[in-house]
mmCIF file of C-alpha atoms in Angstrom:
data_model
loop_
_atom_site.group_PDB
_atom_site.id
_atom_site.type_symbol
_atom_site.label_atom_id
_atom_site.label_comp_id
_atom_site.label_asym_id
_atom_site.label_seq_id
_atom_site.Cartn_x
_atom_site.Cartn_y
_atom_site.Cartn_z
ATOM 1 C CA MET A 1 -80.187 43.524 -50.801
ATOM 2 C CA ARG A 2 -77.553 43.517 -48.059
ATOM 3 C CA ILE A 3 -77.652 46.463 -45.661
ATOM 4 C CA VAL A 4 -74.961 47.124 -43.062
ATOM 5 C CA MET A 5 -75.671 49.515 -40.194
ATOM 6 C CA PHE A 6 -73.224 50.980 -37.673
ATOM 7 C CA TYR A 7 -75.159 52.348 -34.677
ATOM 8 C CA HIS A 8 -74.547 53.025 -31.009
ATOM 9 C CA SER A 9 -76.674 50.126 -29.819
ATOM 10 C CA LEU A 10 -79.458 47.870 -30.985
ATOM 11 C CA LEU A 11 -79.545 45.973 -27.697
ATOM 12 C CA SER A 12 -79.824 48.865 -25.245
ATOM 13 C CA ASP A 13 -82.286 51.758 -25.080
ATOM 14 C CA TRP A 14 -80.865 53.155 -21.819
ATOM 15 C CA ASN A 15 -80.807 56.921 -22.521
ATOM 16 C CA HIS A 16 -80.771 55.976 -26.202
ATOM 17 C CA GLY A 17 -83.919 57.240 -27.883
ATOM 18 C CA ASN A 18 -82.898 56.147 -31.376
ATOM 19 C CA ALA A 19 -83.156 52.477 -30.363
ATOM 20 C CA HIS A 20 -86.922 52.408 -31.075
ATOM 21 C CA PHE A 21 -86.524 53.627 -34.651
ATOM 22 C CA LEU A 22 -83.447 51.490 -35.325
ATOM 23 C CA ARG A 23 -85.210 48.342 -34.154
ATOM 24 C CA GLY A 24 -88.357 49.150 -36.105
ATOM 25 C CA VAL A 25 -86.549 49.894 -39.369
ATOM 26 C CA THR A 26 -84.375 46.798 -39.015
ATOM 27 C CA ARG A 27 -87.408 44.588 -38.429
ATOM 28 C CA GLU A 28 -89.236 46.082 -41.404
ATOM 29 C CA LEU A 29 -86.256 45.490 -43.700
ATOM 30 C CA LEU A 30 -85.903 41.908 -42.484
ATOM 31 C CA HIS A 31 -89.605 41.204 -43.017
ATOM 32 C CA ARG A 32 -89.219 42.418 -46.599
ATOM 33 C CA GLY A 33 -86.504 39.857 -47.223
ATOM 34 C CA HIS A 34 -83.394 42.036 -47.002
ATOM 35 C CA ARG A 35 -80.285 40.949 -45.129
ATOM 36 C CA VAL A 36 -79.439 43.427 -42.379
ATOM 37 C CA ASP A 37 -76.270 43.365 -40.264
ATOM 38 C CA VAL A 38 -76.220 45.789 -37.337
ATOM 39 C CA TYR A 39 -72.879 46.545 -35.679
ATOM 40 C CA GLU A 40 -72.462 48.290 -32.344
ATOM 41 C CA PRO A 41 -69.314 49.103 -30.320
ATOM 42 C CA LYS A 42 -68.382 46.501 -27.767
ATOM 43 C CA ASN A 43 -69.358 47.686 -24.264
ATOM 44 C CA ASN A 44 -70.839 50.894 -25.620
ATOM 45 C CA TRP A 45 -71.938 53.609 -23.209
ATOM 46 C CA SER A 46 -75.659 52.819 -23.290
ATOM 47 C CA LEU A 47 -75.134 49.078 -22.871
ATOM 48 C CA GLN A 48 -72.673 49.588 -20.015
ATOM 49 C CA ASN A 49 -75.150 51.769 -18.144
ATOM 50 C CA LEU A 50 -77.997 49.338 -18.748
ATOM 51 C CA ARG A 51 -76.011 46.440 -17.314
ATOM 52 C CA ALA A 52 -74.887 48.510 -14.335
ATOM 53 C CA ASP A 53 -78.439 49.690 -13.670
ATOM 54 C CA GLN A 54 -80.451 46.550 -14.417
ATOM 55 C CA GLY A 55 -78.102 43.577 -14.773
ATOM 56 C CA ALA A 56 -78.422 40.961 -17.528
ATOM 57 C CA ALA A 57 -82.206 40.457 -17.445
ATOM 58 C CA PRO A 58 -83.064 43.226 -19.961
ATOM 59 C CA LEU A 59 -80.864 41.607 -22.613
ATOM 60 C CA ARG A 60 -82.615 38.266 -22.181
ATOM 61 C CA ASP A 61 -85.976 40.033 -22.424
ATOM 62 C CA PHE A 62 -84.838 41.878 -25.547
ATOM 63 C CA HIS A 63 -84.230 38.628 -27.424
ATOM 64 C CA THR A 64 -87.655 37.360 -26.338
ATOM 65 C CA VAL A 65 -89.429 40.472 -27.634
ATOM 66 C CA TYR A 66 -87.296 40.803 -30.782
ATOM 67 C CA PRO A 67 -86.374 37.210 -31.728
ATOM 68 C CA GLU A 68 -85.405 38.233 -35.265
ATOM 69 C CA LEU A 69 -82.955 40.952 -34.235
ATOM 70 C CA ARG A 70 -79.249 40.350 -33.788
ATOM 71 C CA SER A 71 -76.411 42.749 -33.059
ATOM 72 C CA ARG A 72 -72.719 42.226 -33.770
ATOM 73 C CA SER A 73 -70.310 43.928 -31.375
ATOM 74 C CA TYR A 74 -66.971 45.229 -32.584
ATOM 75 C CA SER A 75 -63.750 46.788 -31.394
ATOM 76 C CA LEU A 76 -62.600 49.619 -33.619
ATOM 77 C CA ASP A 77 -58.957 48.531 -33.514
ATOM 78 C CA SER A 78 -59.686 45.001 -34.773
ATOM 79 C CA LEU A 79 -62.594 45.761 -37.109
ATOM 80 C CA ASP A 80 -62.043 44.206 -40.561
ATOM 81 C CA LEU A 81 -64.079 46.674 -42.576
ATOM 82 C CA PRO A 82 -63.092 45.471 -46.084
ATOM 83 C CA ARG A 83 -64.387 42.004 -45.271
ATOM 84 C CA LEU A 84 -67.568 43.292 -43.627
ATOM 85 C CA LEU A 85 -68.449 45.611 -46.492
ATOM 86 C CA GLU A 86 -67.332 43.639 -49.526
ATOM 87 C CA SER A 87 -70.863 42.463 -50.413
ATOM 88 C CA ALA A 88 -72.837 45.426 -49.014
ATOM 89 C CA ASP A 89 -75.334 47.343 -51.136
ATOM 90 C CA LEU A 90 -76.223 50.031 -48.594
ATOM 91 C CA VAL A 91 -74.293 51.174 -45.515
ATOM 92 C CA LEU A 92 -75.707 53.460 -42.805
ATOM 93 C CA VAL A 93 -73.460 55.070 -40.196
ATOM 94 C CA HIS A 94 -75.108 56.756 -37.224
ATOM 95 C CA GLU A 95 -73.939 60.132 -35.963
ATOM 96 C CA TRP A 96 -73.125 58.631 -32.544
ATOM 97 C CA SER A 97 -70.151 56.825 -34.096
ATOM 98 C CA ASP A 98 -66.425 57.275 -33.590
ATOM 99 C CA HIS A 99 -64.820 59.814 -35.926
ATOM 100 C CA LYS A 100 -62.217 57.239 -36.993
ATOM 101 C CA LEU A 101 -64.882 54.742 -37.961
ATOM 102 C CA VAL A 102 -66.739 57.341 -40.033
ATOM 103 C CA ARG A 103 -63.538 58.306 -41.844
ATOM 104 C CA ARG A 104 -62.402 54.706 -42.472
ATOM 105 C CA ILE A 105 -65.732 53.679 -43.951
ATOM 106 C CA GLY A 106 -65.655 56.751 -46.191
ATOM 107 C CA GLN A 107 -62.195 55.813 -47.435
ATOM 108 C CA LEU A 108 -63.422 52.311 -48.238
ATOM 109 C CA ARG A 109 -66.394 53.752 -50.096
ATOM 110 C CA ARG A 110 -63.972 55.527 -52.397
ATOM 111 C CA SER A 111 -61.719 52.517 -53.012
ATOM 112 C CA MET A 112 -64.429 49.844 -53.247
ATOM 113 C CA ASN A 113 -67.067 51.996 -54.967
ATOM 114 C CA SER A 114 -69.572 49.170 -54.606
ATOM 115 C CA PHE A 115 -72.141 50.410 -52.075
ATOM 116 C CA VAL A 116 -74.212 53.466 -51.233
ATOM 117 C CA LEU A 117 -72.969 55.121 -48.034
ATOM 118 C CA LEU A 118 -75.161 57.377 -45.867
ATOM 119 C CA PHE A 119 -74.561 59.214 -42.579
ATOM 120 C CA HIS A 120 -77.623 59.250 -40.290
ATOM 121 C CA ASP A 121 -78.134 62.155 -37.860
ATOM 122 C CA THR A 122 -80.867 61.920 -35.205
ATOM 123 C CA HIS A 123 -79.639 64.424 -32.620
ATOM 124 C CA HIS A 124 -79.227 68.129 -31.928
ATOM 125 C CA ARG A 125 -75.426 68.109 -31.697
ATOM 126 C CA ALA A 126 -75.168 69.819 -35.086
ATOM 127 C CA VAL A 127 -76.222 72.998 -33.266
ATOM 128 C CA THR A 128 -75.153 72.254 -29.674
ATOM 129 C CA ASP A 129 -71.752 70.687 -30.452
ATOM 130 C CA ALA A 130 -70.981 71.883 -33.959
ATOM 131 C CA SER A 131 -67.198 71.472 -33.634
ATOM 132 C CA SER A 132 -67.536 67.741 -33.021
ATOM 133 C CA MET A 133 -69.979 67.272 -35.888
ATOM 134 C CA ARG A 134 -67.834 69.344 -38.229
ATOM 135 C CA ALA A 135 -64.937 66.999 -37.512
ATOM 136 C CA TYR A 136 -66.709 64.064 -39.196
ATOM 137 C CA ASP A 137 -65.198 63.438 -42.629
ATOM 138 C CA LEU A 138 -68.208 62.958 -44.886
ATOM 139 C CA SER A 139 -66.422 63.880 -48.101
ATOM 140 C CA ARG A 140 -66.761 60.363 -49.542
ATOM 141 C CA TYR A 141 -70.301 59.738 -48.314
ATOM 142 C CA ASP A 142 -73.125 59.723 -50.826
ATOM 143 C CA GLY A 143 -75.316 61.766 -48.528
ATOM 144 C CA VAL A 144 -76.761 62.477 -45.089
ATOM 145 C CA LEU A 145 -80.061 61.289 -43.651
ATOM 146 C CA ALA A 146 -81.285 64.047 -41.320
ATOM 147 C CA PHE A 147 -84.362 63.643 -39.124
ATOM 148 C CA GLY A 148 -85.758 67.042 -40.007
ATOM 149 C CA ASN A 149 -85.684 69.619 -42.806
ATOM 150 C CA VAL A 150 -83.911 72.206 -40.682
ATOM 151 C CA LEU A 151 -81.096 69.750 -39.932
ATOM 152 C CA ARG A 152 -80.893 68.677 -43.562
ATOM 153 C CA ASP A 153 -80.555 72.298 -44.677
ATOM 154 C CA LEU A 154 -77.922 72.964 -42.018
ATOM 155 C CA TYR A 155 -75.672 70.216 -43.426
ATOM 156 C CA ILE A 156 -75.905 71.721 -46.895
ATOM 157 C CA ARG A 157 -75.493 75.318 -45.739
ATOM 158 C CA ARG A 158 -72.369 74.503 -43.737
ATOM 159 C CA LYS A 159 -70.995 72.399 -46.612
ATOM 160 C CA TRP A 160 -70.565 69.316 -44.437
ATOM 161 C CA THR A 161 -72.023 67.238 -47.264
ATOM 162 C CA ARG A 162 -73.023 67.625 -50.899
ATOM 163 C CA ARG A 163 -76.371 65.857 -50.563
ATOM 164 C CA ALA A 164 -78.777 65.520 -47.666
ATOM 165 C CA PHE A 165 -82.223 63.969 -47.327
ATOM 166 C CA THR A 166 -84.932 64.359 -44.701
ATOM 167 C CA TRP A 167 -85.657 61.033 -42.996
ATOM 168 C CA HIS A 168 -87.935 61.520 -40.004
ATOM 169 C CA GLU A 169 -88.231 59.056 -37.177
ATOM 170 C CA ALA A 170 -91.423 56.988 -36.950
ATOM 171 C CA ALA A 171 -93.215 54.361 -34.877
ATOM 172 C CA ASP A 172 -92.682 50.624 -35.002
ATOM 173 C CA THR A 173 -96.361 49.755 -35.266
ATOM 174 C CA ARG A 174 -95.695 46.038 -35.003
ATOM 175 C CA LEU A 175 -95.131 46.804 -31.328
ATOM 176 C CA PHE A 176 -96.473 50.301 -30.651
ATOM 177 C CA ARG A 177 -100.242 50.071 -31.019
ATOM 178 C CA PRO A 178 -103.366 50.619 -28.897
ATOM 179 C CA ILE A 179 -103.967 47.855 -26.335
ATOM 180 C CA ALA A 180 -107.487 47.362 -25.038
ATOM 181 C CA GLY A 181 -108.658 45.914 -21.758
ATOM 182 C CA ARG A 182 -105.885 47.044 -19.437
ATOM 183 C CA PRO A 183 -106.977 48.250 -15.974
ATOM 184 C CA CYS A 184 -106.522 51.960 -15.361
ATOM 185 C CA GLU A 185 -103.644 52.685 -12.968
ATOM 186 C CA GLY A 186 -103.705 56.473 -12.950
ATOM 187 C CA ASP A 187 -104.227 59.758 -14.740
ATOM 188 C CA LEU A 188 -100.945 60.760 -16.347
ATOM 189 C CA ILE A 189 -97.922 58.795 -17.564
ATOM 190 C CA TRP A 190 -94.681 60.362 -18.774
ATOM 191 C CA VAL A 191 -91.720 58.491 -20.245
ATOM 192 C CA GLY A 192 -88.540 60.479 -20.666
ATOM 193 C CA ASN A 193 -85.075 61.172 -19.313
ATOM 194 C CA TRP A 194 -84.335 64.219 -17.228
ATOM 195 C CA GLY A 195 -81.287 65.060 -19.341
ATOM 196 C CA ASP A 196 -78.564 67.659 -19.044
ATOM 197 C CA ASP A 197 -80.573 70.687 -17.914
ATOM 198 C CA GLU A 198 -81.910 71.028 -21.485
ATOM 199 C CA ARG A 199 -85.522 71.231 -20.287
ATOM 200 C CA THR A 200 -85.456 71.444 -16.491
ATOM 201 C CA ALA A 201 -87.525 74.630 -16.337
ATOM 202 C CA GLU A 202 -89.926 73.278 -18.956
ATOM 203 C CA LEU A 203 -90.484 70.035 -17.034
ATOM 204 C CA HIS A 204 -91.362 72.006 -13.920
ATOM 205 C CA GLU A 205 -93.726 74.310 -15.813
ATOM 206 C CA PHE A 206 -95.466 71.828 -18.099
ATOM 207 C CA LEU A 207 -95.352 68.595 -16.113
ATOM 208 C CA LEU A 208 -94.653 68.838 -12.394
ATOM 209 C CA HIS A 209 -96.655 71.959 -11.570
ATOM 210 C CA PRO A 210 -99.824 70.961 -13.506
ATOM 211 C CA VAL A 211 -99.780 67.490 -11.943
ATOM 212 C CA LYS A 212 -99.420 69.017 -8.483
ATOM 213 C CA ASN A 213 -102.080 71.680 -9.078
ATOM 214 C CA LEU A 214 -104.606 69.133 -10.340
ATOM 215 C CA GLN A 215 -103.578 66.528 -7.737
ATOM 216 C CA LEU A 216 -103.258 63.888 -10.452
ATOM 217 C CA LYS A 217 -102.157 60.337 -9.943
ATOM 218 C CA ALA A 218 -99.040 60.382 -12.116
ATOM 219 C CA ARG A 219 -96.104 58.139 -12.874
ATOM 220 C CA ILE A 220 -92.779 58.930 -14.524
ATOM 221 C CA HIS A 221 -90.204 56.627 -16.091
ATOM 222 C CA GLY A 222 -86.695 57.534 -17.188
ATOM 223 C CA VAL A 223 -83.048 57.746 -16.205
ATOM 224 C CA ARG A 224 -80.459 60.341 -15.214
ATOM 225 C CA TYR A 225 -82.682 62.041 -12.650
ATOM 226 C CA PRO A 226 -80.546 64.087 -10.222
ATOM 227 C CA ASP A 227 -81.442 64.377 -6.554
ATOM 228 C CA SER A 228 -83.013 67.781 -7.151
ATOM 229 C CA ALA A 229 -85.374 66.248 -9.733
ATOM 230 C CA LEU A 230 -86.308 63.368 -7.449
ATOM 231 C CA LYS A 231 -87.115 65.806 -4.652
ATOM 232 C CA ALA A 232 -89.271 67.845 -7.021
ATOM 233 C CA LEU A 233 -91.174 64.721 -8.095
ATOM 234 C CA LYS A 234 -91.755 63.791 -4.485
ATOM 235 C CA SER A 235 -93.025 67.284 -3.736
ATOM 236 C CA ALA A 236 -95.502 66.984 -6.627
ATOM 237 C CA ARG A 237 -96.545 63.533 -5.371
ATOM 238 C CA ILE A 238 -95.445 61.929 -8.621
ATOM 239 C CA ARG A 239 -94.290 58.331 -8.526
ATOM 240 C CA TYR A 240 -90.840 57.909 -10.054
ATOM 241 C CA ALA A 241 -90.473 54.369 -11.417
ATOM 242 C CA GLY A 242 -86.996 54.442 -13.001
ATOM 243 C CA TRP A 243 -85.906 52.958 -16.322
ATOM 244 C CA LEU A 244 -88.543 51.467 -18.594
ATOM 245 C CA PRO A 245 -87.706 49.131 -21.480
ATOM 246 C CA ASN A 246 -88.913 50.879 -24.586
ATOM 247 C CA TYR A 247 -90.981 47.899 -25.693
ATOM 248 C CA LYS A 248 -93.047 48.070 -22.470
ATOM 249 C CA ALA A 249 -94.296 51.592 -23.180
ATOM 250 C CA PRO A 250 -97.407 50.502 -25.161
ATOM 251 C CA ASP A 251 -98.717 48.435 -22.258
ATOM 252 C CA LEU A 252 -98.060 51.316 -19.877
ATOM 253 C CA PHE A 253 -99.799 53.875 -22.109
ATOM 254 C CA ALA A 254 -102.852 51.605 -22.076
ATOM 255 C CA ARG A 255 -103.066 51.903 -18.276
ATOM 256 C CA PHE A 256 -103.172 55.724 -18.080
ATOM 257 C CA LYS A 257 -105.483 58.419 -19.422
ATOM 258 C CA VAL A 258 -103.122 61.005 -20.881
ATOM 259 C CA THR A 259 -99.483 61.803 -21.580
ATOM 260 C CA VAL A 260 -97.530 64.947 -22.412
ATOM 261 C CA HIS A 261 -94.592 65.836 -24.636
ATOM 262 C CA VAL A 262 -92.020 68.311 -23.335
ATOM 263 C CA PRO A 263 -89.323 68.745 -26.021
ATOM 264 C CA ARG A 264 -85.761 69.668 -25.164
ATOM 265 C CA ARG A 265 -84.835 73.301 -25.689
ATOM 266 C CA PRO A 266 -82.588 72.785 -28.762
ATOM 267 C CA TYR A 267 -85.509 71.289 -30.677
ATOM 268 C CA VAL A 268 -87.732 74.243 -29.839
ATOM 269 C CA GLN A 269 -85.239 77.047 -30.407
ATOM 270 C CA ALA A 270 -82.701 75.825 -32.970
ATOM 271 C CA LEU A 271 -84.256 72.825 -34.720
ATOM 272 C CA PRO A 272 -87.975 73.590 -35.108
ATOM 273 C CA GLY A 273 -90.125 70.995 -36.789
ATOM 274 C CA ILE A 274 -88.434 67.932 -35.247
ATOM 275 C CA PRO A 275 -90.831 66.213 -32.811
ATOM 276 C CA THR A 276 -88.523 63.358 -31.627
ATOM 277 C CA ILE A 277 -89.687 59.781 -31.104
ATOM 278 C CA ARG A 278 -91.950 60.431 -28.084
ATOM 279 C CA VAL A 279 -94.698 62.016 -30.183
ATOM 280 C CA PHE A 280 -94.730 59.069 -32.593
ATOM 281 C CA GLU A 281 -94.846 56.597 -29.698
ATOM 282 C CA ALA A 282 -97.818 58.236 -27.995
ATOM 283 C CA LEU A 283 -99.888 58.626 -31.151
ATOM 284 C CA ALA A 284 -99.149 55.060 -32.230
ATOM 285 C CA CYS A 285 -100.512 53.775 -28.902
ATOM 286 C CA GLY A 286 -103.700 55.819 -29.057
ATOM 287 C CA ILE A 287 -103.261 57.775 -25.839
ATOM 288 C CA PRO A 288 -104.355 61.443 -25.723
ATOM 289 C CA LEU A 289 -101.313 63.712 -26.022
ATOM 290 C CA ILE A 290 -100.744 67.311 -24.924
ATOM 291 C CA CYS A 291 -97.577 69.111 -26.038
ATOM 292 C CA SER A 292 -95.692 72.043 -24.636
ATOM 293 C CA PRO A 293 -94.759 74.507 -27.409
ATOM 294 C CA TRP A 294 -92.953 73.199 -30.483
ATOM 295 C CA ASN A 295 -93.347 74.378 -34.045
ATOM 296 C CA ASP A 296 -94.596 71.674 -36.409
ATOM 297 C CA ALA A 297 -92.891 73.536 -39.240
ATOM 298 C CA GLU A 298 -92.978 70.528 -41.567
ATOM 299 C CA HIS A 299 -96.705 69.890 -41.101
ATOM 300 C CA LEU A 300 -96.228 66.305 -39.991
ATOM 301 C CA PHE A 301 -99.331 66.418 -37.807
ATOM 302 C CA ASP A 302 -102.547 68.333 -37.283
ATOM 303 C CA PRO A 303 -102.147 70.191 -33.969
ATOM 304 C CA GLY A 304 -105.464 70.602 -32.185
ATOM 305 C CA ARG A 305 -106.774 67.359 -33.671
ATOM 306 C CA ASP A 306 -103.852 64.904 -33.359
ATOM 307 C CA PHE A 307 -102.784 66.435 -30.046
ATOM 308 C CA LEU A 308 -103.463 69.533 -27.974
ATOM 309 C CA VAL A 309 -100.913 72.308 -27.472
ATOM 310 C CA ALA A 310 -100.308 74.307 -24.306
ATOM 311 C CA SER A 311 -98.215 77.475 -24.599
ATOM 312 C CA THR A 312 -97.935 78.025 -20.826
ATOM 313 C CA GLY A 313 -98.083 75.985 -17.671
ATOM 314 C CA GLN A 314 -101.530 77.389 -16.966
ATOM 315 C CA GLU A 315 -102.720 76.253 -20.370
ATOM 316 C CA MET A 316 -101.261 72.802 -19.750
ATOM 317 C CA THR A 317 -103.242 72.595 -16.514
ATOM 318 C CA ALA A 318 -106.409 73.603 -18.359
ATOM 319 C CA GLN A 319 -105.825 71.171 -21.232
ATOM 320 C CA LEU A 320 -105.161 68.289 -18.863
ATOM 321 C CA ARG A 321 -108.363 69.091 -16.997
ATOM 322 C CA ARG A 322 -110.303 69.061 -20.280
ATOM 323 C CA VAL A 323 -108.944 65.712 -21.449
ATOM 324 C CA LEU A 324 -109.463 64.056 -18.070
ATOM 325 C CA HIS A 325 -113.012 65.351 -17.634
ATOM 326 C CA GLU A 326 -114.301 65.176 -21.223
ATOM 327 C CA PRO A 327 -114.233 61.520 -22.376
ATOM 328 C CA GLU A 328 -115.494 62.365 -25.868
ATOM 329 C CA LEU A 329 -112.665 64.855 -26.404
ATOM 330 C CA ALA A 330 -110.105 62.322 -25.172
ATOM 331 C CA TYR A 331 -111.501 59.632 -27.480
ATOM 332 C CA HIS A 332 -111.531 61.784 -30.635
ATOM 333 C CA LEU A 333 -108.076 63.198 -29.893
ATOM 334 C CA ALA A 334 -106.542 59.736 -29.504
ATOM 335 C CA ALA A 335 -108.372 58.342 -32.557
ATOM 336 C CA HIS A 336 -107.386 61.208 -34.863
ATOM 337 C CA GLY A 337 -103.767 61.111 -33.767
ATOM 338 C CA HIS A 338 -103.616 57.361 -34.291
ATOM 339 C CA ARG A 339 -105.087 57.642 -37.802
ATOM 340 C CA THR A 340 -102.515 60.271 -38.742
ATOM 341 C CA LEU A 341 -99.684 58.138 -37.408
ATOM 342 C CA ILE A 342 -100.816 55.005 -39.226
ATOM 343 C CA SER A 343 -101.323 56.853 -42.498
ATOM 344 C CA ARG A 344 -97.850 58.398 -42.784
ATOM 345 C CA HIS A 345 -95.470 57.892 -39.857
ATOM 346 C CA THR A 346 -94.682 54.188 -39.467
ATOM 347 C CA CYS A 347 -91.342 52.447 -39.879
ATOM 348 C CA ALA A 348 -92.795 50.878 -43.043
ATOM 349 C CA HIS A 349 -93.212 54.379 -44.493
ATOM 350 C CA ARG A 350 -89.616 55.225 -43.589
ATOM 351 C CA VAL A 351 -88.264 52.054 -45.177
ATOM 352 C CA ASP A 352 -90.091 53.001 -48.386
ATOM 353 C CA GLU A 353 -88.391 56.394 -48.225
ATOM 354 C CA LEU A 354 -84.983 54.863 -47.530
ATOM 355 C CA LEU A 355 -85.239 52.494 -50.484
ATOM 356 C CA ASN A 356 -86.336 55.353 -52.739
ATOM 357 C CA ILE A 357 -83.276 57.349 -51.662
ATOM 358 C CA TYR A 358 -81.080 54.301 -52.298
ATOM 359 C CA HIS A 359 -82.458 53.836 -55.815
ATOM 360 C CA GLU A 360 -82.098 57.542 -56.550
ATOM 361 C CA LEU A 361 -78.461 57.448 -55.501
ATOM 362 C CA THR A 362 -77.648 54.232 -57.352
ATOM 363 C CA ALA A 363 -79.148 55.702 -60.517
ATOM 364 C CA SER A 364 -77.050 58.837 -60.058
ATOM 365 C CA ILE A 365 -73.884 56.824 -59.412
ATOM 366 C CA ALA A 366 -74.531 54.596 -62.430
ATOM 367 C CA HIS A 367 -75.012 57.683 -64.587
ATOM 368 C CA ARG A 368 -71.665 59.119 -63.439
ATOM 369 C CA LYS A 369 -69.891 55.828 -64.135
ATOM 370 C CA LYS A 370 -71.351 55.438 -67.631
ATOM 371 C CA PRO A 371 -68.706 56.215 -70.269
ATOM 372 C CA ALA A 372 -69.399 59.059 -72.635
ATOM 373 C CA ARG A 373 -70.690 57.959 -76.043
ATOM 374 C CA SER A 374 -68.625 59.082 -79.016
ATOM 375 C CA ARG A 375 -70.377 61.178 -81.578
ATOM 376 C CA ARG A 376 -70.646 59.736 -85.058
ATOM 377 C CA PRO A 377 -68.727 61.841 -87.588
ATOM 378 C CA THR A 378 -70.887 63.920 -89.904
ATOM 379 C CA ALA A 379 -70.689 62.684 -93.510
ATOM 380 C CA ARG A 380 -69.055 65.074 -95.924
ATOM 381 C CA LYS A 381 -68.683 65.000 -99.684
ATOM 382 C CA ASN A 382 -64.934 65.620 -99.420
ATOM 383 C CA PRO A 383 -63.834 64.378 -96.006
ATOM 384 C CA SER A 384 -60.698 65.906 -94.549
ATOM 385 C CA PRO A 385 -57.901 63.707 -93.211
ATOM 386 C CA PRO A 386 -58.156 62.573 -89.596
ATOM 387 C CA PRO A 387 -56.553 64.796 -86.967
ATOM 388 C CA LEU A 388 -53.078 63.946 -85.719
ATOM 389 C CA THR A 389 -54.264 63.954 -82.063
ATOM 390 C CA PRO A 390 -57.452 62.428 -80.656
ATOM 391 C CA SER A 391 -60.342 64.851 -80.372
ATOM 392 C CA THR A 392 -62.153 65.261 -77.068
ATOM 393 C CA HIS A 393 -65.906 65.189 -76.748
#
């Protein structure tokens, strides 16, 4: 099967959390023998920032780590979509795509009628920037892939699409796995971007203050940290180590004793049940995880056994103290979380789900295309003459 994917970037993960899942799904499809062509905008925002921040070295490293992955850059004005899509079976278009591109591909779907077309949403803009999301023309798309039930239901309720499917993110377990034998470098590791004031108060309450109170040896990686954040890290005696290539996270998790998850406010208040990629990454690597409040409304995990939950900063301090001073608790927490991840939340599981959705849609499309079968006339002893106009069935 030939699969064509239009995403923001395969090459860069600079402030681009979906890169992990995109790379993992692409690799899984390739290993199963499918042809996958990934297209990303030339000089896209994430890639531009990566080059400005780190130079060309990360791109060379990317091809070393992912030798099977290739990305094709495009300019929207010169993109020959009919040629690119003429032999496609399945086309995925990410929500971080230009509105014109989304509309043009939809128009081709109607005229070519030869591939299944899905829109993939992995962000909170449906609730934080609804006007922009509403402007996407999805009328000719076969459906939406939403990374949570609440987002899926929102698309249906607002009539942005006729069909929507839940397609959660997951871990690329070819890369994200426990690594033994690494020397311990500290107590707590946190990988995440500071963001646009979507969790500033939460980061102070659930990360900076507990680290400072417990005098932990901690290290933070991420980008877009304003001066105020850097000063706060310094005050808490936390080492800020800047951007981290996503594929280096497993090795780093192996060198620390615990990590935490502090979700952005939209996922807590407006999109409950969506954990984002950081939870999957931590559990896949077998590091004990403690979460600030988020509602696992879809029962993806087993809170209390896969990870601990802290409802306040004081509870976070207490939970961190427990994990760091009770080795048996830390071991069982990491082991249980890893088993849950491996059993249901890998990119292989998500590819199975994607292919099931594809086959469901192709069966539905084939059924709609199938011409109606004419009824055989009922035999009569004295048949009447045929009607002057064709009958409809």
